Amino acid sequence: MKKSLCLFICAIFAVMTLAGCGNTGAETNKVKGGNVDTKVADSGKKSTEKDKTAPKYDLSFKKTNFKIKNPYISDGVFAVNFEDKTYNFSDLSGKLISKDNYLDVVAGFSEGYAFVVDKDKKGYYIDNKGKKVIETVKGEKIKMGDIFVKGVAKVFLNSNKEVSIDKSGKICPPIEKKYKGYNVAGNYYTDNKKYGLFDEKNNKPLTKLIYKNATRFVGNKALVVDMNDNLLLIYVKGDVIVNLSEKFPNIDIEDIDDISKDCFAVNFKDDTNSKILDLSGNVIAETEYSHIGKFEDGFANCEKGDKFGCIDKDGNEVIPAKYNNISNIYAEKNMHFALVQDGEVWSICTIKAGK
């Protein structure tokens, strides 16, 4: 499955579509990953395989009755919906955060808030405990609300007026920036087809629009695709660290993702043997996966054929690549969480570092 990255989010009210779900069950299976990879068979019996090279991770799986189409954990919760086409959010214990369901949850949680529409067709923002936090703007009700980005969200009021608000509900300047008609986002400016490097501090371009695609900068480094279809690892002013297309001729320039603070993955056109690289472009690990996603807090989703799992930044398998679907890997309180789908059953997976 290709996961091509588009950096600049231009669609403001992207709606997350979710499939039906019910209340969670309470079953929890504890397994070991890493040094002892314990697999739970269909019968529920455990088989053990030794892997002396991988670090130990303790995994536990809590089965739910949720049916989730677009799994994503943010702010410690994830969106679910029911057969009557209403929605709610579950926390990581499998408990719904609100006693009442919603007609819509729009785009889920970001920066602690989510915009919802209740059964009375009233729209407002809630926190991740289900508490209403922004119901009106200058006394006017909100028709539709975007996610918060850097403390700012765009909303449409009942009068159809469009404004930007901060997290206290006060009107504030929009987060979008322009330069001579171009959109500016971080270290780039764009016409939504091509990208150039931009100096935000001095409000001026550093290059012309010379890239077909680009990832966000982490520190002073990012990935870009030039007009000759070369995937380049660059510094913030455009100096090339390494031409990855020359180093790996079969690299897939349409299957790239953001780098992390210490590594990133590259994927290939034949969907085999994705690699993990350091921020100089050197290989950390060769893998057998067809796709590796973005590393966050040391973990990334991986794909083998049509099955999904999770690995760490050294290429060690954490969650076996045997699941039908998997969410992002979410970090909280020195633990990591993921939603995994086995057949029709979704489970909440908790990952702890082993001793």
mmCIF file of C-alpha atoms in Angstrom:
data_model
loop_
_atom_site.group_PDB
_atom_site.id
_atom_site.type_symbol
_atom_site.label_atom_id
_atom_site.label_comp_id
_atom_site.label_asym_id
_atom_site.label_seq_id
_atom_site.Cartn_x
_atom_site.Cartn_y
_atom_site.Cartn_z
ATOM 1 C CA MET A 1 0.000 0.000 0.000
ATOM 2 C CA LYS A 2 1.581 3.246 -1.110
ATOM 3 C CA LYS A 3 1.636 6.022 1.473
ATOM 4 C CA SER A 4 2.815 8.966 -0.549
ATOM 5 C CA LEU A 5 3.315 12.106 1.528
ATOM 6 C CA CYS A 6 1.705 15.429 0.714
ATOM 7 C CA LEU A 7 3.078 17.977 3.136
ATOM 8 C CA PHE A 8 0.850 20.949 2.838
ATOM 9 C CA ILE A 9 -2.688 20.322 4.045
ATOM 10 C CA CYS A 10 -4.887 22.513 1.894
ATOM 11 C CA ALA A 11 -8.293 20.962 2.546
ATOM 12 C CA ILE A 12 -9.659 22.652 5.634
ATOM 13 C CA PHE A 13 -12.596 20.545 6.727
ATOM 14 C CA ALA A 14 -11.407 17.031 5.820
ATOM 15 C CA VAL A 15 -13.907 14.618 7.331
ATOM 16 C CA MET A 16 -12.691 11.371 8.852
ATOM 17 C CA THR A 17 -14.999 8.521 7.821
ATOM 18 C CA LEU A 18 -15.409 5.800 10.403
ATOM 19 C CA ALA A 19 -17.036 2.381 10.318
ATOM 20 C CA GLY A 20 -19.475 0.973 12.892
ATOM 21 C CA CYS A 21 -18.553 -0.132 16.389
ATOM 22 C CA GLY A 22 -19.975 -1.124 19.765
ATOM 23 C CA ASN A 23 -18.884 -1.164 23.396
ATOM 24 C CA THR A 24 -15.545 -2.778 24.207
ATOM 25 C CA GLY A 25 -14.991 -6.186 25.668
ATOM 26 C CA ALA A 26 -12.663 -6.656 28.620
ATOM 27 C CA GLU A 27 -10.435 -9.458 27.363
ATOM 28 C CA THR A 28 -6.712 -8.801 27.644
ATOM 29 C CA ASN A 29 -3.965 -11.072 26.278
ATOM 30 C CA LYS A 30 -0.407 -10.429 27.474
ATOM 31 C CA VAL A 31 2.458 -11.524 25.239
ATOM 32 C CA LYS A 32 6.180 -10.929 24.958
ATOM 33 C CA GLY A 33 7.871 -9.362 21.935
ATOM 34 C CA GLY A 34 11.550 -9.085 21.080
ATOM 35 C CA ASN A 35 13.812 -11.693 22.701
ATOM 36 C CA VAL A 36 10.822 -13.974 23.140
ATOM 37 C CA ASP A 37 8.266 -13.482 20.395
ATOM 38 C CA THR A 38 5.060 -15.001 21.722
ATOM 39 C CA LYS A 39 2.340 -15.522 19.141
ATOM 40 C CA VAL A 40 -1.306 -16.073 19.979
ATOM 41 C CA ALA A 41 -2.785 -18.634 17.602
ATOM 42 C CA ASP A 42 -6.409 -18.702 16.476
ATOM 43 C CA SER A 43 -7.085 -21.263 19.189
ATOM 44 C CA GLY A 44 -5.744 -18.866 21.808
ATOM 45 C CA LYS A 45 -2.734 -21.102 22.554
ATOM 46 C CA LYS A 46 0.708 -19.520 22.676
ATOM 47 C CA SER A 47 3.739 -20.587 20.674
ATOM 48 C CA THR A 48 7.222 -19.241 21.393
ATOM 49 C CA GLU A 49 10.092 -18.486 19.009
ATOM 50 C CA LYS A 50 13.535 -17.329 20.177
ATOM 51 C CA ASP A 51 15.095 -14.210 18.686
ATOM 52 C CA LYS A 52 18.356 -13.412 20.418
ATOM 53 C CA THR A 53 19.044 -10.187 18.515
ATOM 54 C CA ALA A 54 15.954 -8.136 19.302
ATOM 55 C CA PRO A 55 15.268 -6.177 22.505
ATOM 56 C CA LYS A 56 12.408 -7.337 24.670
ATOM 57 C CA TYR A 57 9.008 -5.670 24.542
ATOM 58 C CA ASP A 58 6.010 -6.627 26.634
ATOM 59 C CA LEU A 59 2.789 -6.510 24.622
ATOM 60 C CA SER A 60 -0.790 -6.753 25.857
ATOM 61 C CA PHE A 61 -3.909 -6.800 23.690
ATOM 62 C CA LYS A 62 -7.351 -5.741 24.844
ATOM 63 C CA LYS A 63 -10.098 -6.862 22.486
ATOM 64 C CA THR A 64 -12.917 -4.468 21.636
ATOM 65 C CA ASN A 65 -16.176 -4.615 19.714
ATOM 66 C CA PHE A 66 -15.177 -1.533 17.709
ATOM 67 C CA LYS A 67 -15.204 -1.506 13.905
ATOM 68 C CA ILE A 68 -12.864 1.271 12.852
ATOM 69 C CA LYS A 69 -12.256 2.307 9.269
ATOM 70 C CA ASN A 70 -9.590 4.979 9.791
ATOM 71 C CA PRO A 71 -7.774 4.144 13.041
ATOM 72 C CA TYR A 72 -5.862 7.026 14.575
ATOM 73 C CA ILE A 73 -4.981 7.736 18.212
ATOM 74 C CA SER A 74 -4.549 11.362 19.267
ATOM 75 C CA ASP A 75 -4.592 12.957 22.709
ATOM 76 C CA GLY A 76 -5.138 9.527 24.249
ATOM 77 C CA VAL A 77 -8.412 8.800 22.423
ATOM 78 C CA PHE A 78 -9.675 7.465 19.091
ATOM 79 C CA ALA A 79 -12.955 7.898 17.223
ATOM 80 C CA VAL A 80 -15.565 5.141 16.948
ATOM 81 C CA ASN A 81 -19.097 4.952 15.583
ATOM 82 C CA PHE A 82 -22.252 2.904 15.895
ATOM 83 C CA GLU A 83 -24.780 1.225 13.654
ATOM 84 C CA ASP A 84 -27.216 4.132 14.111
ATOM 85 C CA LYS A 85 -24.597 6.355 12.412
ATOM 86 C CA THR A 86 -23.618 8.161 15.597
ATOM 87 C CA TYR A 87 -20.065 8.661 16.870
ATOM 88 C CA ASN A 88 -18.064 8.769 20.068
ATOM 89 C CA PHE A 89 -14.471 8.552 21.279
ATOM 90 C CA SER A 90 -12.827 5.805 23.298
ATOM 91 C CA ASP A 91 -9.889 6.217 25.639
ATOM 92 C CA LEU A 92 -7.017 3.726 25.706
ATOM 93 C CA SER A 93 -8.748 1.545 28.286
ATOM 94 C CA GLY A 94 -11.657 1.045 25.883
ATOM 95 C CA LYS A 95 -14.027 3.372 27.782
ATOM 96 C CA LEU A 96 -16.185 5.864 25.873
ATOM 97 C CA ILE A 97 -15.453 9.441 26.940
ATOM 98 C CA SER A 98 -19.057 10.671 26.637
ATOM 99 C CA LYS A 99 -22.350 9.158 27.736
ATOM 100 C CA ASP A 100 -23.975 10.734 24.670
ATOM 101 C CA ASN A 101 -23.016 9.967 21.089
ATOM 102 C CA TYR A 102 -22.512 12.589 18.361
ATOM 103 C CA LEU A 103 -23.895 13.022 14.872
ATOM 104 C CA ASP A 104 -20.392 13.863 13.662
ATOM 105 C CA VAL A 105 -16.860 14.042 15.035
ATOM 106 C CA VAL A 106 -15.478 15.872 11.954
ATOM 107 C CA ALA A 107 -11.690 15.313 11.959
ATOM 108 C CA GLY A 108 -10.980 13.948 15.443
ATOM 109 C CA PHE A 109 -8.655 15.311 18.120
ATOM 110 C CA SER A 110 -5.742 17.672 17.675
ATOM 111 C CA GLU A 111 -3.928 19.548 20.436
ATOM 112 C CA GLY A 112 -6.429 18.323 23.014
ATOM 113 C CA TYR A 113 -9.643 19.488 21.300
ATOM 114 C CA ALA A 114 -12.085 18.016 18.770
ATOM 115 C CA PHE A 115 -15.068 19.588 17.020
ATOM 116 C CA VAL A 116 -18.285 17.562 17.305
ATOM 117 C CA VAL A 117 -21.932 17.935 16.321
ATOM 118 C CA ASP A 118 -24.423 16.561 18.857
ATOM 119 C CA LYS A 119 -27.831 14.975 18.299
ATOM 120 C CA ASP A 120 -29.471 18.403 18.544
ATOM 121 C CA LYS A 121 -27.256 19.495 15.629
ATOM 122 C CA LYS A 122 -25.273 21.868 17.852
ATOM 123 C CA GLY A 123 -21.561 22.145 17.076
ATOM 124 C CA TYR A 124 -18.846 22.785 19.655
ATOM 125 C CA TYR A 125 -15.345 21.755 20.728
ATOM 126 C CA ILE A 126 -14.762 19.160 23.451
ATOM 127 C CA ASP A 127 -11.652 18.054 25.337
ATOM 128 C CA ASN A 128 -10.507 14.434 25.552
ATOM 129 C CA LYS A 129 -12.677 13.867 28.630
ATOM 130 C CA GLY A 130 -15.812 14.806 26.674
ATOM 131 C CA LYS A 131 -16.217 18.217 28.336
ATOM 132 C CA LYS A 132 -17.475 21.143 26.226
ATOM 133 C CA VAL A 133 -14.729 23.758 25.968
ATOM 134 C CA ILE A 134 -15.758 26.153 23.136
ATOM 135 C CA GLU A 135 -19.454 26.516 22.299
ATOM 136 C CA THR A 136 -19.654 30.024 20.811
ATOM 137 C CA VAL A 137 -17.440 32.708 19.289
ATOM 138 C CA LYS A 138 -18.445 36.244 20.352
ATOM 139 C CA GLY A 139 -21.830 34.814 21.316
ATOM 140 C CA GLU A 140 -22.405 33.165 17.931
ATOM 141 C CA LYS A 141 -22.750 29.397 17.554
ATOM 142 C CA ILE A 142 -20.252 27.441 15.447
ATOM 143 C CA LYS A 143 -21.491 25.648 12.325
ATOM 144 C CA MET A 144 -18.243 23.825 11.528
ATOM 145 C CA GLY A 145 -14.792 23.744 13.126
ATOM 146 C CA ASP A 146 -11.374 22.684 11.860
ATOM 147 C CA ILE A 147 -8.646 20.980 13.897
ATOM 148 C CA PHE A 148 -6.264 23.095 15.965
ATOM 149 C CA VAL A 149 -2.782 23.610 14.518
ATOM 150 C CA LYS A 150 -0.269 25.560 16.606
ATOM 151 C CA GLY A 151 -3.115 26.700 18.844
ATOM 152 C CA VAL A 152 -5.299 28.074 16.029
ATOM 153 C CA ALA A 153 -8.379 26.645 14.268
ATOM 154 C CA LYS A 154 -10.542 27.937 11.450
ATOM 155 C CA VAL A 155 -14.311 27.928 12.078
ATOM 156 C CA PHE A 156 -17.484 28.758 10.177
ATOM 157 C CA LEU A 157 -20.105 30.483 12.310
ATOM 158 C CA ASN A 158 -23.871 30.147 11.889
ATOM 159 C CA SER A 159 -23.834 33.443 9.975
ATOM 160 C CA ASN A 160 -21.445 31.743 7.486
ATOM 161 C CA LYS A 161 -18.666 34.064 8.601
ATOM 162 C CA GLU A 162 -15.244 32.407 8.566
ATOM 163 C CA VAL A 163 -12.807 33.286 11.366
ATOM 164 C CA SER A 164 -9.770 31.847 13.117
ATOM 165 C CA ILE A 165 -9.889 31.259 16.866
ATOM 166 C CA ASP A 166 -7.424 30.380 19.610
ATOM 167 C CA LYS A 167 -8.029 27.681 22.226
ATOM 168 C CA SER A 168 -9.903 30.098 24.482
ATOM 169 C CA GLY A 169 -12.417 30.689 21.671
ATOM 170 C CA LYS A 170 -11.217 34.224 20.925
ATOM 171 C CA ILE A 171 -10.814 35.444 17.338
ATOM 172 C CA CYS A 172 -7.152 35.625 16.331
ATOM 173 C CA PRO A 173 -5.036 36.008 13.172
ATOM 174 C CA PRO A 174 -5.095 32.969 10.837
ATOM 175 C CA ILE A 175 -2.149 30.609 10.886
ATOM 176 C CA GLU A 176 -1.894 30.512 7.084
ATOM 177 C CA LYS A 177 0.819 32.719 5.641
ATOM 178 C CA LYS A 178 1.205 34.124 2.144
ATOM 179 C CA TYR A 179 4.127 35.432 0.131
ATOM 180 C CA LYS A 180 3.247 37.206 -3.122
ATOM 181 C CA GLY A 181 0.290 34.887 -3.657
ATOM 182 C CA TYR A 182 2.142 31.705 -2.644
ATOM 183 C CA ASN A 183 1.231 29.611 0.385
ATOM 184 C CA VAL A 184 3.941 29.506 3.051
ATOM 185 C CA ALA A 185 4.262 26.557 5.434
ATOM 186 C CA GLY A 186 7.316 26.267 7.640
ATOM 187 C CA ASN A 187 10.470 26.223 5.562
ATOM 188 C CA TYR A 188 8.635 26.106 2.220
ATOM 189 C CA TYR A 189 6.524 28.187 -0.088
ATOM 190 C CA THR A 190 4.388 26.554 -2.761
ATOM 191 C CA ASP A 191 1.937 27.040 -5.610
ATOM 192 C CA ASN A 192 0.480 23.648 -4.564
ATOM 193 C CA LYS A 193 2.327 21.964 -7.446
ATOM 194 C CA LYS A 194 5.974 22.809 -6.791
ATOM 195 C CA TYR A 195 7.933 23.767 -3.683
ATOM 196 C CA GLY A 196 10.748 26.136 -2.848
ATOM 197 C CA LEU A 197 12.730 26.769 0.317
ATOM 198 C CA PHE A 198 11.655 29.772 2.360
ATOM 199 C CA ASP A 199 13.235 31.885 5.112
ATOM 200 C CA GLU A 200 10.340 32.537 7.512
ATOM 201 C CA LYS A 201 12.362 34.803 9.778
ATOM 202 C CA ASN A 202 13.246 37.231 6.977
ATOM 203 C CA ASN A 203 10.100 36.486 4.942
ATOM 204 C CA LYS A 204 11.882 35.712 1.677
ATOM 205 C CA PRO A 205 12.472 32.698 -0.625
ATOM 206 C CA LEU A 206 15.798 30.894 -0.478
ATOM 207 C CA THR A 207 15.266 29.080 -3.789
ATOM 208 C CA LYS A 208 12.907 29.124 -6.743
ATOM 209 C CA LEU A 209 10.112 26.529 -6.940
ATOM 210 C CA ILE A 210 12.497 23.676 -7.754
ATOM 211 C CA TYR A 211 11.026 20.648 -5.982
ATOM 212 C CA LYS A 212 8.162 18.316 -6.920
ATOM 213 C CA ASN A 213 7.628 17.153 -3.353
ATOM 214 C CA ALA A 214 9.070 17.825 0.071
ATOM 215 C CA THR A 215 8.813 16.601 3.656
ATOM 216 C CA ARG A 216 8.763 18.733 6.779
ATOM 217 C CA PHE A 217 12.108 19.773 8.206
ATOM 218 C CA VAL A 218 13.217 18.088 11.407
ATOM 219 C CA GLY A 219 15.986 20.182 12.865
ATOM 220 C CA ASN A 220 17.803 21.388 9.760
ATOM 221 C CA LYS A 221 17.169 18.388 7.481
ATOM 222 C CA ALA A 222 14.415 17.183 5.162
ATOM 223 C CA LEU A 223 13.721 15.053 2.095
ATOM 224 C CA VAL A 224 12.845 16.622 -1.270
ATOM 225 C CA VAL A 225 12.207 15.365 -4.793
ATOM 226 C CA ASP A 226 13.822 17.540 -7.471
ATOM 227 C CA MET A 227 12.644 18.118 -11.040
ATOM 228 C CA ASN A 228 14.766 15.189 -12.245
ATOM 229 C CA ASP A 229 12.970 12.809 -9.860
ATOM 230 C CA ASN A 230 15.916 12.518 -7.501
ATOM 231 C CA LEU A 231 15.160 11.971 -3.825
ATOM 232 C CA LEU A 232 17.548 14.215 -1.907
ATOM 233 C CA LEU A 233 18.360 14.560 1.775
ATOM 234 C CA ILE A 234 19.077 18.275 2.222
ATOM 235 C CA TYR A 235 19.969 20.941 4.743
ATOM 236 C CA VAL A 236 17.603 23.832 5.412
ATOM 237 C CA LYS A 237 19.223 26.098 2.791
ATOM 238 C CA GLY A 238 19.152 23.419 0.098
ATOM 239 C CA ASP A 239 22.670 21.965 0.341
ATOM 240 C CA VAL A 240 22.521 18.278 -0.593
ATOM 241 C CA ILE A 241 23.681 15.770 2.023
ATOM 242 C CA VAL A 242 23.121 12.733 -0.194
ATOM 243 C CA ASN A 243 21.333 11.863 -3.438
ATOM 244 C CA LEU A 244 19.350 8.818 -2.341
ATOM 245 C CA SER A 245 18.170 8.021 -5.871
ATOM 246 C CA GLU A 246 21.800 7.574 -6.941
ATOM 247 C CA LYS A 247 22.588 5.492 -3.876
ATOM 248 C CA PHE A 248 19.462 3.328 -4.252
ATOM 249 C CA PRO A 249 18.418 3.303 -7.960
ATOM 250 C CA ASN A 250 15.140 1.451 -7.316
ATOM 251 C CA ILE A 251 13.952 3.875 -4.623
ATOM 252 C CA ASP A 252 10.261 4.859 -4.718
ATOM 253 C CA ILE A 253 10.059 8.664 -4.716
ATOM 254 C CA GLU A 254 6.257 8.497 -4.386
ATOM 255 C CA ASP A 255 6.456 6.526 -1.141
ATOM 256 C CA ILE A 256 8.275 8.873 1.229
ATOM 257 C CA ASP A 257 7.449 10.204 4.662
ATOM 258 C CA ASP A 258 8.814 12.698 7.170
ATOM 259 C CA ILE A 259 12.183 12.035 8.754
ATOM 260 C CA SER A 260 12.477 11.745 12.537
ATOM 261 C CA LYS A 261 15.125 13.208 14.824
ATOM 262 C CA ASP A 262 17.522 10.311 14.205
ATOM 263 C CA CYS A 263 16.359 8.136 11.297
ATOM 264 C CA PHE A 264 13.942 7.629 8.404
ATOM 265 C CA ALA A 265 12.847 4.850 6.062
ATOM 266 C CA VAL A 266 13.157 4.489 2.303
ATOM 267 C CA ASN A 267 10.867 2.220 0.295
ATOM 268 C CA PHE A 268 11.317 0.685 -3.148
ATOM 269 C CA LYS A 269 9.346 0.309 -6.369
ATOM 270 C CA ASP A 270 9.264 -3.483 -6.149
ATOM 271 C CA ASP A 271 7.737 -3.286 -2.634
ATOM 272 C CA THR A 272 10.547 -5.277 -1.019
ATOM 273 C CA ASN A 273 13.386 -4.743 1.454
ATOM 274 C CA SER A 274 12.661 -1.275 2.825
ATOM 275 C CA LYS A 275 15.669 0.226 4.595
ATOM 276 C CA ILE A 276 16.167 2.370 7.694
ATOM 277 C CA LEU A 277 18.718 5.152 7.278
ATOM 278 C CA ASP A 278 20.417 7.593 9.629
ATOM 279 C CA LEU A 279 20.411 11.334 8.961
ATOM 280 C CA SER A 280 23.564 11.064 6.866
ATOM 281 C CA GLY A 281 21.909 8.546 4.541
ATOM 282 C CA ASN A 282 23.773 5.520 5.915
ATOM 283 C CA VAL A 283 21.923 2.218 6.302
ATOM 284 C CA ILE A 284 20.976 1.341 9.894
ATOM 285 C CA ALA A 285 18.957 -1.750 9.025
ATOM 286 C CA GLU A 286 17.973 -3.815 6.001
ATOM 287 C CA THR A 287 14.451 -5.220 6.344
ATOM 288 C CA GLU A 288 12.080 -7.623 4.643
ATOM 289 C CA TYR A 289 9.154 -5.180 4.644
ATOM 290 C CA SER A 290 7.398 -3.708 1.609
ATOM 291 C CA HIS A 291 6.754 -0.400 3.373
ATOM 292 C CA ILE A 292 7.956 1.376 6.514
ATOM 293 C CA GLY A 293 6.225 4.582 7.581
ATOM 294 C CA LYS A 294 7.300 7.574 9.624
ATOM 295 C CA PHE A 295 9.239 6.941 12.834
ATOM 296 C CA GLU A 296 7.698 8.558 15.897
ATOM 297 C CA ASP A 297 9.301 8.176 19.298
ATOM 298 C CA GLY A 298 11.418 5.314 17.955
ATOM 299 C CA PHE A 299 8.636 3.242 16.360
ATOM 300 C CA ALA A 300 7.120 3.000 12.864
ATOM 301 C CA ASN A 301 4.404 1.005 11.178
ATOM 302 C CA CYS A 302 5.599 -1.628 8.747
ATOM 303 C CA GLU A 303 3.946 -3.638 6.013
ATOM 304 C CA LYS A 304 4.676 -7.069 4.600
ATOM 305 C CA GLY A 305 2.451 -8.001 1.682
ATOM 306 C CA ASP A 306 -1.020 -7.030 2.859
ATOM 307 C CA LYS A 307 -0.292 -7.380 6.585
ATOM 308 C CA PHE A 308 0.740 -4.691 9.063
ATOM 309 C CA GLY A 309 2.883 -4.476 12.162
ATOM 310 C CA CYS A 310 5.354 -2.213 13.975
ATOM 311 C CA ILE A 311 9.165 -2.043 14.233
ATOM 312 C CA ASP A 312 11.654 -0.013 16.213
ATOM 313 C CA LYS A 313 14.314 2.285 14.756
ATOM 314 C CA ASP A 314 16.868 -0.550 14.643
ATOM 315 C CA GLY A 315 14.559 -2.682 12.514
ATOM 316 C CA ASN A 316 13.491 -5.040 15.313
ATOM 317 C CA GLU A 317 9.930 -6.301 15.008
ATOM 318 C CA VAL A 318 7.783 -5.061 17.892
ATOM 319 C CA ILE A 319 4.260 -5.948 16.719
ATOM 320 C CA PRO A 320 4.374 -8.837 14.224
ATOM 321 C CA ALA A 321 3.376 -7.910 10.668
ATOM 322 C CA LYS A 322 0.348 -10.180 10.655
ATOM 323 C CA TYR A 323 -2.568 -7.793 11.164
ATOM 324 C CA ASN A 324 -5.166 -6.576 8.671
ATOM 325 C CA ASN A 325 -4.741 -2.969 9.765
ATOM 326 C CA ILE A 326 -2.912 -0.887 12.341
ATOM 327 C CA SER A 327 -3.157 2.658 13.684
ATOM 328 C CA ASN A 328 -0.363 5.099 14.357
ATOM 329 C CA ILE A 329 1.891 4.314 17.321
ATOM 330 C CA TYR A 330 0.921 6.658 20.151
ATOM 331 C CA ALA A 331 3.203 7.469 23.128
ATOM 332 C CA GLU A 332 1.923 8.213 26.633
ATOM 333 C CA LYS A 333 3.432 7.810 30.122
ATOM 334 C CA ASN A 334 6.509 5.827 29.007
ATOM 335 C CA MET A 335 4.292 3.392 27.106
ATOM 336 C CA HIS A 336 3.178 3.105 23.495
ATOM 337 C CA PHE A 337 -0.222 2.161 22.122
ATOM 338 C CA ALA A 338 -1.636 1.010 18.800
ATOM 339 C CA LEU A 339 -4.952 -0.233 17.450
ATOM 340 C CA VAL A 340 -4.584 -3.517 15.568
ATOM 341 C CA GLN A 341 -7.163 -5.391 13.511
ATOM 342 C CA ASP A 342 -7.109 -9.196 13.370
ATOM 343 C CA GLY A 343 -9.857 -10.324 11.014
ATOM 344 C CA GLU A 344 -12.910 -8.377 12.123
ATOM 345 C CA VAL A 345 -11.666 -7.765 15.681
ATOM 346 C CA TRP A 346 -9.925 -4.573 16.781
ATOM 347 C CA SER A 347 -7.694 -4.641 19.852
ATOM 348 C CA ILE A 348 -5.885 -1.957 21.830
ATOM 349 C CA CYS A 349 -2.223 -2.982 21.955
ATOM 350 C CA THR A 350 -0.037 -1.686 24.801
ATOM 351 C CA ILE A 351 3.737 -1.783 24.280
ATOM 352 C CA LYS A 352 6.068 -1.642 27.275
ATOM 353 C CA ALA A 353 9.846 -1.905 27.314
ATOM 354 C CA GLY A 354 10.805 -5.247 28.800
ATOM 355 C CA LYS A 355 13.245 -5.699 31.652
#
